[in-house]
Short mmCIF file of C-alpha atoms in Angstrom, two decimals:
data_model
loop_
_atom_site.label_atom_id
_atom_site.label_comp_id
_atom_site.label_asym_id
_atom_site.label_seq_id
_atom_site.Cartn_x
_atom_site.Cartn_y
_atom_site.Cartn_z
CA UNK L 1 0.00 0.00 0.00
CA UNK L 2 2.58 2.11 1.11
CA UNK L 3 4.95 1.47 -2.18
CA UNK L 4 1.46 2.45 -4.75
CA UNK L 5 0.76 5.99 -2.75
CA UNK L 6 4.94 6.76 -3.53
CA UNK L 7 4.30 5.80 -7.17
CA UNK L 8 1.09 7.91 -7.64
CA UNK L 9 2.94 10.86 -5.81
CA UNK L 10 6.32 10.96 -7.74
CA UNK L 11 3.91 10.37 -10.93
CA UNK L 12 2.07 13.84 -9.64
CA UNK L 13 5.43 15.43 -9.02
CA UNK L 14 6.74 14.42 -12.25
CA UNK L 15 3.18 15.08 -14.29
CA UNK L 16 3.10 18.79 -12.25
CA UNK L 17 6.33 19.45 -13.92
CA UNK L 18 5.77 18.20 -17.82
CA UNK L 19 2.34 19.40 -17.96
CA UNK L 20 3.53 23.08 -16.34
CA UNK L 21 6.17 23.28 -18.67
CA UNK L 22 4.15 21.85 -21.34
CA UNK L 23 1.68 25.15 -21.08
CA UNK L 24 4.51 27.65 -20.67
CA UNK L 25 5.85 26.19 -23.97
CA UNK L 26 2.39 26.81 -25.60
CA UNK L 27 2.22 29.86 -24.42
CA UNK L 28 5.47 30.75 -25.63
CA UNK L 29 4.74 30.07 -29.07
CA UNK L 30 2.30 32.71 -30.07
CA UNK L 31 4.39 34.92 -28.13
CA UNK L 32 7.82 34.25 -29.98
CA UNK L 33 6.07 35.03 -33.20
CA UNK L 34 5.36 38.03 -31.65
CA UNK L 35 8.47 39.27 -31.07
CA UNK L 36 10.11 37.60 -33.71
CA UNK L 37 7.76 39.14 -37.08
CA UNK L 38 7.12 42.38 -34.31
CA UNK L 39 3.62 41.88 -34.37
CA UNK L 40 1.56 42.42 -31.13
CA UNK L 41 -1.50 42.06 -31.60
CA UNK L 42 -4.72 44.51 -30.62
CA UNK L 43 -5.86 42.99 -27.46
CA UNK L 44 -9.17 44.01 -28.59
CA UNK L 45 -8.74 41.20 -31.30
CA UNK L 46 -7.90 38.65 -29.03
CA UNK L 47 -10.31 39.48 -26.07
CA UNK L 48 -12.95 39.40 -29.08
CA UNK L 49 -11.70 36.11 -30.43
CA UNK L 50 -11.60 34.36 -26.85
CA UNK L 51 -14.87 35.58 -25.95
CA UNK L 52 -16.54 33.45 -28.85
CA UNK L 53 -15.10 30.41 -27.87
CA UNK L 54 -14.06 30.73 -23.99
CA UNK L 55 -17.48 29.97 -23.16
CA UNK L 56 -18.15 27.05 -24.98
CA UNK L 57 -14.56 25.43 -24.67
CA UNK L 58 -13.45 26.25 -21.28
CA UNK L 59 -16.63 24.79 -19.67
CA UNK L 60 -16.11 21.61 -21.72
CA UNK L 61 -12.56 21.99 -20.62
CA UNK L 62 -13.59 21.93 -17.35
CA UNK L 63 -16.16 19.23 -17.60
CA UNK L 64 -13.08 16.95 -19.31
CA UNK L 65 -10.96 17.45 -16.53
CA UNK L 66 -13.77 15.61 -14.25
CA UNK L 67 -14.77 12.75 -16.17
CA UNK L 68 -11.48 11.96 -17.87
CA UNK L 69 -8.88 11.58 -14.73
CA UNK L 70 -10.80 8.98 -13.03
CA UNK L 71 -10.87 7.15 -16.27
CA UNK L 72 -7.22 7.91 -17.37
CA UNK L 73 -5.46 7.60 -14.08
CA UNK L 74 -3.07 9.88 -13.01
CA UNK L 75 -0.30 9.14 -15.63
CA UNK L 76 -2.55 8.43 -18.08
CA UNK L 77 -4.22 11.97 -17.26
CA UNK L 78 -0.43 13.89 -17.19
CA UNK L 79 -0.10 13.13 -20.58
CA UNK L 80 -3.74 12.61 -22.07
CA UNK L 81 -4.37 16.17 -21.67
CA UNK L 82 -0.76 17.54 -22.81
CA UNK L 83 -1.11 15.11 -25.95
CA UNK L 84 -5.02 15.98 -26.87
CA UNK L 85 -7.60 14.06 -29.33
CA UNK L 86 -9.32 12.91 -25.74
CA UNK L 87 -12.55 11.85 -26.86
CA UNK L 88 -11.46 11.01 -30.17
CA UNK L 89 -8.72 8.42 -29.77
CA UNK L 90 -6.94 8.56 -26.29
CA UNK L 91 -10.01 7.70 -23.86
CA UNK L 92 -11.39 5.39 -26.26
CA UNK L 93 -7.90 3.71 -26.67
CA UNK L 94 -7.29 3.69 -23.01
CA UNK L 95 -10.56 2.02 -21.91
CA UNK L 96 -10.35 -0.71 -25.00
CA UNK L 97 -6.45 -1.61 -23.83
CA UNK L 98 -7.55 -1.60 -19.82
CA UNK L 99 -10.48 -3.93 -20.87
CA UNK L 100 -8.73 -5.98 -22.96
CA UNK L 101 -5.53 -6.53 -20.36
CA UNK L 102 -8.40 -7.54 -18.09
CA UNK L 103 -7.25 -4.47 -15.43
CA UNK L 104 -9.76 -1.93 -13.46
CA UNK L 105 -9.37 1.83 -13.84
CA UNK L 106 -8.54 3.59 -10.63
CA UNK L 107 -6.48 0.09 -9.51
CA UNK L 108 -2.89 0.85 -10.03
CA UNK L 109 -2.29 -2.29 -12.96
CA UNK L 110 -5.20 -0.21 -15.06
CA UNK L 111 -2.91 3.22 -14.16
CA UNK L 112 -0.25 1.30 -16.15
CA UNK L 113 -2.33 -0.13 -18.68
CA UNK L 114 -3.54 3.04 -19.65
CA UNK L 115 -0.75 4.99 -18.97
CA UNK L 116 0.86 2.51 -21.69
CA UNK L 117 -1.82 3.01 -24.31
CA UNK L 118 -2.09 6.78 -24.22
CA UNK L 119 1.46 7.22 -24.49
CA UNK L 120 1.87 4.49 -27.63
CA UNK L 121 -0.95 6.31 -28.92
CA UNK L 122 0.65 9.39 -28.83
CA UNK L 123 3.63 8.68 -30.20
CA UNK L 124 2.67 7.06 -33.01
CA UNK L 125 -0.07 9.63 -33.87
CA UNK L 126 3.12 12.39 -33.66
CA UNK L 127 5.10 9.97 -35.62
CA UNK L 128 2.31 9.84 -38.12
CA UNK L 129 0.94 13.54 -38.66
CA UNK L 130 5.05 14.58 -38.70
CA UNK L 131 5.28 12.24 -41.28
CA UNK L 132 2.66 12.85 -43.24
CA UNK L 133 3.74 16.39 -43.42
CA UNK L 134 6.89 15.72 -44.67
CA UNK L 135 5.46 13.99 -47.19
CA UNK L 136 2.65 15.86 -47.39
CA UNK L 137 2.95 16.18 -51.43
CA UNK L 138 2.51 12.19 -51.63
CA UNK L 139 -0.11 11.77 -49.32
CA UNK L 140 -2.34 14.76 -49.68
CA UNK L 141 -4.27 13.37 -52.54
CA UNK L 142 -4.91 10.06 -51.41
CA UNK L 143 -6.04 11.39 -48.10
CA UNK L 144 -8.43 14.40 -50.03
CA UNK L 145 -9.76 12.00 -52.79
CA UNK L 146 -13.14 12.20 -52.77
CA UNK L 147 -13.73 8.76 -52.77
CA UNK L 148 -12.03 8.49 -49.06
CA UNK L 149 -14.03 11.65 -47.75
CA UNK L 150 -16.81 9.29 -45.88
CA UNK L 151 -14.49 7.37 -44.16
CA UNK L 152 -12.57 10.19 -42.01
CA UNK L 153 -16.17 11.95 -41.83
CA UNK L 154 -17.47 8.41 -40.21
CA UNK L 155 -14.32 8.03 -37.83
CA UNK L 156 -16.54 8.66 -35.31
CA UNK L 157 -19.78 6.46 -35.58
CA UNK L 158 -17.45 3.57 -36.79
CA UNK L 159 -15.55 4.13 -33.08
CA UNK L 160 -18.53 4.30 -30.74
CA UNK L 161 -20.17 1.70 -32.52
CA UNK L 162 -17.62 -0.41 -31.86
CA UNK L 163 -17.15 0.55 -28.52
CA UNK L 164 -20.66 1.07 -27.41
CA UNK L 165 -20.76 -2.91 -28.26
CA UNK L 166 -18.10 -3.92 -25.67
CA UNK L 167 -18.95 -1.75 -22.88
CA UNK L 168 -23.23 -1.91 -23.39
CA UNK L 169 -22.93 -5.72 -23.53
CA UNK L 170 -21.02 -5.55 -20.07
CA UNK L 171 -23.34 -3.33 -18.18
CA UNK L 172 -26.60 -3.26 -20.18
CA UNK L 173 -28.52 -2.26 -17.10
CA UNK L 174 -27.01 1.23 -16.66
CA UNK L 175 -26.45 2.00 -20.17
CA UNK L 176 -29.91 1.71 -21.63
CA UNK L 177 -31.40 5.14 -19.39
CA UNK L 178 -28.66 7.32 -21.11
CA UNK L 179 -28.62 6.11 -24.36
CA UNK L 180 -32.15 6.68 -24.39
CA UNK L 181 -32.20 9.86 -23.39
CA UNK L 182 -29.20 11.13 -25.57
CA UNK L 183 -30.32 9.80 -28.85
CA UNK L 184 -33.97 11.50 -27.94
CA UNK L 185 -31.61 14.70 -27.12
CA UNK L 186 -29.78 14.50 -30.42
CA UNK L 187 -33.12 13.86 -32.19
CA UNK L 188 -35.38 16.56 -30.36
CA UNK L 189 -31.82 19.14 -30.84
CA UNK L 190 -29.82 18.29 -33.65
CA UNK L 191 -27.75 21.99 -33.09
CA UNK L 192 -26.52 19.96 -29.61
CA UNK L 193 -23.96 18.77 -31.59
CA UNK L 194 -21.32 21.33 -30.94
CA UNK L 195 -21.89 20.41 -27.37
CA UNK L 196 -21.20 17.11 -27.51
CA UNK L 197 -18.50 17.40 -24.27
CA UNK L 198 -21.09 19.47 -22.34
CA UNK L 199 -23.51 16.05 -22.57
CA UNK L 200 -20.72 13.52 -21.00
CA UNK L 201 -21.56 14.39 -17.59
CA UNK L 202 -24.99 14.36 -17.89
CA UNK L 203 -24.78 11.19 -19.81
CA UNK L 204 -22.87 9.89 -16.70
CA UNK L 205 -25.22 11.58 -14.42
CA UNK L 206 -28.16 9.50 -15.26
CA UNK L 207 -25.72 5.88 -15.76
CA UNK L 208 -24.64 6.77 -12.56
CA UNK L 209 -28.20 7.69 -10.80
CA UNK L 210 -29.57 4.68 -12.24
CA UNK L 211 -26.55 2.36 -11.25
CA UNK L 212 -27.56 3.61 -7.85
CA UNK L 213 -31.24 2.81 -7.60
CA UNK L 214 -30.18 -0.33 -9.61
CA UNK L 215 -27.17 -1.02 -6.63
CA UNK L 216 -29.47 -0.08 -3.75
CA UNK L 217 -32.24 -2.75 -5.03
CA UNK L 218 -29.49 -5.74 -5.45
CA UNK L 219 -30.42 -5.67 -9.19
CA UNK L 220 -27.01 -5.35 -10.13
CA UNK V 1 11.14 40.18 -40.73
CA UNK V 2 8.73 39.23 -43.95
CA UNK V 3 6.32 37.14 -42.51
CA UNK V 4 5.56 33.53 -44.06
CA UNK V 5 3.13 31.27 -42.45
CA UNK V 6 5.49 28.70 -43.35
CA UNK V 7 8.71 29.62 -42.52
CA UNK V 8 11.80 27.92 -41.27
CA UNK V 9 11.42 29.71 -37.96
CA UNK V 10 7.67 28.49 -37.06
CA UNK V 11 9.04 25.48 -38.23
CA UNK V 12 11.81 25.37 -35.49
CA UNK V 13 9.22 26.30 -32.71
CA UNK V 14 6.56 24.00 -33.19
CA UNK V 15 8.95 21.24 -33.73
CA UNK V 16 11.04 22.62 -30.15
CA UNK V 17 7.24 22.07 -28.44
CA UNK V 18 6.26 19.08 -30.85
CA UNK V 19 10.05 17.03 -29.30
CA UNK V 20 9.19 18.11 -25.95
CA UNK V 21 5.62 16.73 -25.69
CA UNK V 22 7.03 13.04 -27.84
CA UNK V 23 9.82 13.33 -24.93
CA UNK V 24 7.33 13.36 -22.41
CA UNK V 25 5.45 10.27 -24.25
CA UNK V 26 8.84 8.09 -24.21
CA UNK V 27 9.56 9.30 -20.36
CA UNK V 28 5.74 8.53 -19.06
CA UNK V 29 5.77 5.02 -21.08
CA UNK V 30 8.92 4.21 -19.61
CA UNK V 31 7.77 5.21 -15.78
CA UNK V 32 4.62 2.83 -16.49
CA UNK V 33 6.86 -0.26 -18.28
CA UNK V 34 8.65 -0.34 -15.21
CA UNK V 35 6.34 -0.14 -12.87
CA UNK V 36 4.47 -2.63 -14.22
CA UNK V 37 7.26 -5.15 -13.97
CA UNK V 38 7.76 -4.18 -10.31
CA UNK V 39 4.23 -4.64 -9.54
CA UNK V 40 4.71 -8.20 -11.66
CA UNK V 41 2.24 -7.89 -13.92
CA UNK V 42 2.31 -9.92 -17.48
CA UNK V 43 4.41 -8.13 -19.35
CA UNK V 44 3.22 -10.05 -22.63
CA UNK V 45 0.00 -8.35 -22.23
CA UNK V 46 1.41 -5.22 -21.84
CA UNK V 47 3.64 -5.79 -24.79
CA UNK V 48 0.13 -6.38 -26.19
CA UNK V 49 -1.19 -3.22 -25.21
CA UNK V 50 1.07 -1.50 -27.08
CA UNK V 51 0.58 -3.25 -30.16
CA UNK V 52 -3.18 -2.89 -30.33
CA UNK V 53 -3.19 0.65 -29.25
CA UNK V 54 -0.59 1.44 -31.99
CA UNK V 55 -3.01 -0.55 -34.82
CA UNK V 56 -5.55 1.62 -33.60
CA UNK V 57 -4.53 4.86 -33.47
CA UNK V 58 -3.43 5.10 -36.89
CA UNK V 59 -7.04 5.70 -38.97
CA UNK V 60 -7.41 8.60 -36.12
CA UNK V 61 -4.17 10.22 -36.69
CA UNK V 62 -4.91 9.85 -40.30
CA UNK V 63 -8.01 11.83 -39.63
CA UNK V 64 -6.25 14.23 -37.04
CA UNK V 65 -3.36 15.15 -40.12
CA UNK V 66 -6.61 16.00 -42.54
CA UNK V 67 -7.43 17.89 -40.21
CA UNK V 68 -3.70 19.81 -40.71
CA UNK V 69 -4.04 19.78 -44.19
CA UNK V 70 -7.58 21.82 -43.68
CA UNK V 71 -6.16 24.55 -41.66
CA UNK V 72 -3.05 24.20 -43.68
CA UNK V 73 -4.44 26.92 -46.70
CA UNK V 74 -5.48 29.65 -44.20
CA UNK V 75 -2.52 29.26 -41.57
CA UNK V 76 0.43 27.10 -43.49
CA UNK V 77 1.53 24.11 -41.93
CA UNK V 78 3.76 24.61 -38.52
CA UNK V 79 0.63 26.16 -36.80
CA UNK V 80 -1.94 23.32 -37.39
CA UNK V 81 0.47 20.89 -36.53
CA UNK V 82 1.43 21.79 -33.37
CA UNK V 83 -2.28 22.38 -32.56
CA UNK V 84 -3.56 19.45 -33.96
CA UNK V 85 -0.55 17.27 -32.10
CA UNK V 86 -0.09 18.92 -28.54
CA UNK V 87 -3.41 19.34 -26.57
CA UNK V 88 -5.41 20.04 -29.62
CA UNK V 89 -8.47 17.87 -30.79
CA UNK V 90 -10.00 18.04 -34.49
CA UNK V 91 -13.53 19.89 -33.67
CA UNK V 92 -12.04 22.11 -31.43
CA UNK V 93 -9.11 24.02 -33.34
CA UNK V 94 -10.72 24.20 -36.20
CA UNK V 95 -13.61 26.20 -34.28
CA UNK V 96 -10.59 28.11 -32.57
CA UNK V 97 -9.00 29.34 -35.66
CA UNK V 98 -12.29 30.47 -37.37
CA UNK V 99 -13.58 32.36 -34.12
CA UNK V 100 -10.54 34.15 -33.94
CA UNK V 101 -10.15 35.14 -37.72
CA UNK V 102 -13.28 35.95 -37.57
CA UNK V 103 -13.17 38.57 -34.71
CA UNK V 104 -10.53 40.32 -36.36
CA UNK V 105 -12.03 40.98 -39.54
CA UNK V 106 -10.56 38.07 -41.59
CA UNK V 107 -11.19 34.68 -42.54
CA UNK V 108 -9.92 31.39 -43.20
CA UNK V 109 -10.87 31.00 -46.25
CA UNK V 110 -8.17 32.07 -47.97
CA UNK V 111 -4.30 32.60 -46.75
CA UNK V 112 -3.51 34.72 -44.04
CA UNK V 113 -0.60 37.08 -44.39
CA UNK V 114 -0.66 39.62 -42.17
CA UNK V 115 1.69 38.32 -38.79
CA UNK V 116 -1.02 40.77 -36.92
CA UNK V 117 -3.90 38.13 -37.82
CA UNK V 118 -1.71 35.37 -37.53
CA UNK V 119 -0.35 35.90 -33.83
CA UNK V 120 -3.40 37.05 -32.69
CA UNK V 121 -5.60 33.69 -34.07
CA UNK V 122 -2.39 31.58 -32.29
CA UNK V 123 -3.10 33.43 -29.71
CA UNK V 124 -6.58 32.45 -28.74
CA UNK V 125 -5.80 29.00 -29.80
CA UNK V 126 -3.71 29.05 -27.56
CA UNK V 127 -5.17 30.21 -24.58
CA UNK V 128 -8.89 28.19 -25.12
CA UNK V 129 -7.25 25.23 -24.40
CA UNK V 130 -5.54 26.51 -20.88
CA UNK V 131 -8.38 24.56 -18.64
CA UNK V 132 -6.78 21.02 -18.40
CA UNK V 133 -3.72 21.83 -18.30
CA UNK V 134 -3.93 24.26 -15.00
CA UNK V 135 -6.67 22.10 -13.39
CA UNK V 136 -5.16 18.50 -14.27
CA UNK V 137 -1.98 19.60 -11.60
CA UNK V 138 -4.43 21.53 -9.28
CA UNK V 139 -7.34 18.88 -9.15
CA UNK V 140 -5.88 15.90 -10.32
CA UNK V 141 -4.92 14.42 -6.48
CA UNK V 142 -8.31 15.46 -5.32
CA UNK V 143 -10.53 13.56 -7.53
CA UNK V 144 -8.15 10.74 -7.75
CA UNK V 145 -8.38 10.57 -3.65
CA UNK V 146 -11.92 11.00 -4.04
CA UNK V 147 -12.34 8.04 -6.03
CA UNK V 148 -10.01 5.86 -3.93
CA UNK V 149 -12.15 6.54 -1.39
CA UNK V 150 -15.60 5.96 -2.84
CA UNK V 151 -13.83 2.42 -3.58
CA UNK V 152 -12.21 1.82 -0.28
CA UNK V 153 -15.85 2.17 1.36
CA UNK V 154 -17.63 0.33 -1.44
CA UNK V 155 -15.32 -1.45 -3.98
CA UNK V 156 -18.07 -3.13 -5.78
CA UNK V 157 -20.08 0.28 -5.80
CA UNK V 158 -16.66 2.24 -7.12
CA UNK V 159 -16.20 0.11 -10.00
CA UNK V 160 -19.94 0.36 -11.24
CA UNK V 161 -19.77 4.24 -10.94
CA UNK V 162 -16.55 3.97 -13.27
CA UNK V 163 -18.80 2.40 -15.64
CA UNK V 164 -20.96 4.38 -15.39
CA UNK V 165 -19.01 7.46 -16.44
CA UNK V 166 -17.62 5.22 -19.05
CA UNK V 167 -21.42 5.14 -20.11
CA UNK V 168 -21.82 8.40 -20.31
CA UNK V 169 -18.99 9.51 -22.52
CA UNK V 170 -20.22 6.75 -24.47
CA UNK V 171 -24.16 6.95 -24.59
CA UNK V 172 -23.30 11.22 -25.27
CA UNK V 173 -21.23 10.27 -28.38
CA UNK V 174 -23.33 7.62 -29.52
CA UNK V 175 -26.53 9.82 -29.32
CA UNK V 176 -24.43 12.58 -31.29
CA UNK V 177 -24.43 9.83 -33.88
CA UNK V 178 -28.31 10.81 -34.33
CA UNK V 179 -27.65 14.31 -34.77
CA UNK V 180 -27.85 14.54 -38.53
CA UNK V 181 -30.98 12.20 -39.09
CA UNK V 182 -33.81 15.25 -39.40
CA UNK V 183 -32.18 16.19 -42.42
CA UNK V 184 -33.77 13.09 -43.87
CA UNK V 185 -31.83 9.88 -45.36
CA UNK V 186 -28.62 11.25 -45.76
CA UNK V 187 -27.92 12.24 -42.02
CA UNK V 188 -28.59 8.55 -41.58
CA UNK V 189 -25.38 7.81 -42.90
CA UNK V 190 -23.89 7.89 -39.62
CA UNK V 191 -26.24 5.57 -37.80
CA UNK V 192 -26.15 3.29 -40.52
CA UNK V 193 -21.67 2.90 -40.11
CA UNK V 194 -22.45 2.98 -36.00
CA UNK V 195 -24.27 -0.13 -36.90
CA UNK V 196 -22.04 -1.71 -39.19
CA UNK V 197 -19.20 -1.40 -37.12
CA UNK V 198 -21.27 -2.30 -34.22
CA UNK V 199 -21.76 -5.41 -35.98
CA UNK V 200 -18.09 -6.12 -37.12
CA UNK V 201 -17.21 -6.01 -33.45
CA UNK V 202 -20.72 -8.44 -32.82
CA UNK V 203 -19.19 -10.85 -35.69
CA UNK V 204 -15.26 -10.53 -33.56
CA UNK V 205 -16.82 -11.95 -30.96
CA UNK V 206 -18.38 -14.63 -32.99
CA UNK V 207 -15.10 -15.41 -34.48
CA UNK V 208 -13.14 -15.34 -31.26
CA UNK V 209 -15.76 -18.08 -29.71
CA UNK V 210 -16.38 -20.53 -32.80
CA UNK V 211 -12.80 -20.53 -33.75
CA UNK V 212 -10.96 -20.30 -30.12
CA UNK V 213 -9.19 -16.83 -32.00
CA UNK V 214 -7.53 -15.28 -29.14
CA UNK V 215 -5.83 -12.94 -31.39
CA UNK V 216 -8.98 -11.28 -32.94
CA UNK V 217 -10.01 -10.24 -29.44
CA UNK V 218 -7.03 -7.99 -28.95
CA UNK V 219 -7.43 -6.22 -32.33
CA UNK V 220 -11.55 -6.46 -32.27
CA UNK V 221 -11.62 -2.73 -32.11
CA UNK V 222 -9.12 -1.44 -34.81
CA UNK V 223 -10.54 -4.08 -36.92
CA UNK V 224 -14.04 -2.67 -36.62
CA UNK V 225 -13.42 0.64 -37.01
CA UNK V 226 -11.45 0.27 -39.97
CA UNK V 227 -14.31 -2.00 -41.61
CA UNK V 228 -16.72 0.78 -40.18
CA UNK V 229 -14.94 3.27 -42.26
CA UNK V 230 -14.20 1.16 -45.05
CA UNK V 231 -18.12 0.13 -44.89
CA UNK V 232 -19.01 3.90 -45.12
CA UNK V 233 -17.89 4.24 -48.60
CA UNK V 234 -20.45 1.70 -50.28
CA UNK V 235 -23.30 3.10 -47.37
CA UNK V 236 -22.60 6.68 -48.49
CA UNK V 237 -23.02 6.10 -52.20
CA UNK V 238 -25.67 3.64 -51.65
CA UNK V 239 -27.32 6.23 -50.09
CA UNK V 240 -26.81 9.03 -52.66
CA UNK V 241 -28.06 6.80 -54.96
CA UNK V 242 -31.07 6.23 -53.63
CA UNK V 243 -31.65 9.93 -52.55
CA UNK V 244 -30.89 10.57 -56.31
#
């Protein structure tokens, strides 16, 4: 017990430092442009340009924060967030590799399981889109033909679909409430759909309120 | 300094940041490899995790650098890339860029020249995506402790509420599937490739148990979301034909 609390801290002291580091960095980059061509922008632009999206993307920001760590793991959570594509690829890669290695997230095997995945997914998908702009002239075409155009504009049904398969079979009990509800959401308010990370936690909300009543009866 | 959104010195930045973040991949896997083995776990499945999460990641990363190549005719290439490889996801930069084009009196539709523009869309870029990385240090410990202890009181209740936030992020994005269907058969696309690859991963499972096909298990989901998207080119013009 003793040895896993010294792992998670020197994994908190070590993520503190990247993930610090990793936002000064960012930071640093608009700001050596700056200098560099001598062009400061009006902070009337920017306070104009944040104000559209700061709303929208800080809450979700938030909201990721809160339903991602306790999936991730601490490790997993250092580095998902520096590395991005969350919802896209690194949860959904993180939760397929803990199920399939047969671990629990928030047990310290599925902190290394995931912490594993999201950090071979990560590389490779740097490898990949440094790569591909390098050759950028090759692949361009191939990746733009038309013909290709509804696969990357499926990527995401063909994910969930697959996903939704291995994790609704597992708990079918407290995943029929929300999926009910969200599809009737989506239906009832297509323009929801730029909200998508807003929805997580009240997806969860209702698994988890359900799970409860489910829990508290012995039905589960 | 003549400014060129795709200069040798953006270039040098974004790939400073871009090593940085890849070093912090190599140094985090590492931590975790070894830890495992101390903790004796079997290293051939973790060997395995890396495989399968390396098979599928590569149709999203091939989605992730079209998503470059997008932003790469308004803002040249070092920008996107850096955005679209550190922190950044597809929907959200994208949004980013426009809002902030936008609020300055440009666009992206065509290239942007002017370093004023171009800082100042970097900028807010930038600085939308602050949240996680200031509250994943601050909060982190907290809600980690906090689910420790909901599972050191109730183990078998902690691991159902995991699933069920695991349901939610799931039930959100599969209901965001439907999202397109009122504009008649056409925004059924989606739904029709959720259920195809839905199905792939149903037929996996089939394989796996008639055939003993350990194997198939571990690569059941790259293998259905490839097939999804493969599946989504007949679907699509299937579709279009019948809509005419």
């Amino acid at each position: 017990m003793k040895k896993e609390m010294s792992y998670r801290d020197s994994i908190h002291k070590m993520g503190r430092v990247w993930i610090l580091s990793a936002l000064a960095m960012l930071l640093a980059v608009p700001a050596a442009i700056c200098i560099y061509y001598q062009a400061w922008p009006p902070m009337s632009g920017i306070l104009k340009g944040l104000l559209s999206i700061v709303p929208i993307f800080w809450t979700v920001g938030v909201i990721e924060v809160f339903t991602y760590v306790p999936m991730l793991g601490t490790g997993g959570s250092y580095l998902g967030f520096v590395t991005g594509n969350l919802a896209n690829l690194k949860v959904p890669c993180a939760l397929n590799s803990m199920d399939r290695a047969g671990v629990q997230a928030g047990t310290e095997e599925g902190e290394v399981v995931s912490t594993i995945a999201i950090a071979t997914s990560s590389i490779v998908t740097t490898v990949i889109i440094a790569a591909g702009v390098l050759l950028l002239s090759q692949i361009a075409p191939v990746l733009e033909s038309p013909v290709l155009q509804p696969a990357f504009e499926n990527i995401l049904p063909a994910l969930f679909g697959a996903l939704g398969v291995v994790f609704i079979s597992k708990d079918w009990k407290i995943a029929i409430a929300p999926l009910v509800v969200m599809i009737a959401l989506f239906l009832l308010v297509p323009s929801l759909a730029s909200a998508v990370g807003i929805l997580v936690p009240v997806g969860a909300l209702i698994s988890i309120g359900v799970a409860r009543i489910l829990y508290k009866k012995n039905l589960l | 300094m003549e400014f060129n959104s795709n200069s040798a010195f953006l270039y040098i930045i974004v790939g400073i940041v871009i090593a940085f973040v890849l070093l912090q991949s190599v140094v985090f896997f590492v931590k975790a490899w070894r830890r495992g083995k101390e903790l004796g776990m079997d290293m051939k499945a973790l060997k395995k995790t890396v495989g399968t999460s390396a098979v599928f990641t590569i149709a999203p990363a091939f989605a992730i650098l079209l998503g470059v190549i997008a932003l790469s005719n308004a803002l040249g290439f070092p920008l996107p890339w850096l955005r679209l490889t550190v922190i950044g996801s597809l929907t959200y930069e994208a949004t980013a860029a426009a809002a902030a084009a936008n609020a300055v009196g440009s666009s992206l539709a065509e290239r942007i020249t002017d370093p004023t523009i171009f800082s100042t869309i970097a900028w807010v870029m930038a600085i939308g995506i602050i949240p996680g990385l200031v509250l994943v240090p601050a909060l982190g410990k907290k809600i980690e402790k906090g689910i420790s202890n909901l599972e050191s009181k109730d183990s078998k209740w902690g691991k159902i509420f995991l699933s069920g936030l695991f349901m939610g992020m799931i039930s959100a994005f599969l209901g965001l599937v439907f999202a397109k269907v009122h504009i008649g058969l056409v925004g059924w696309i989606p739904v029709f490739v959720m259920f195809a690859s839905a199905l792939l991963m149903l037929i996996c499972g089939l394989v796996r148990k008639l055939f003993n096909a350990k194997w198939i298990e571990d690569y059941a989901l790259p293998i259905s979301l490839l097939g999804g998207m493969a599946l989504s080119i007949p679907i699509t013009n299937l579709v279009m034909s019948l809509v005419g």
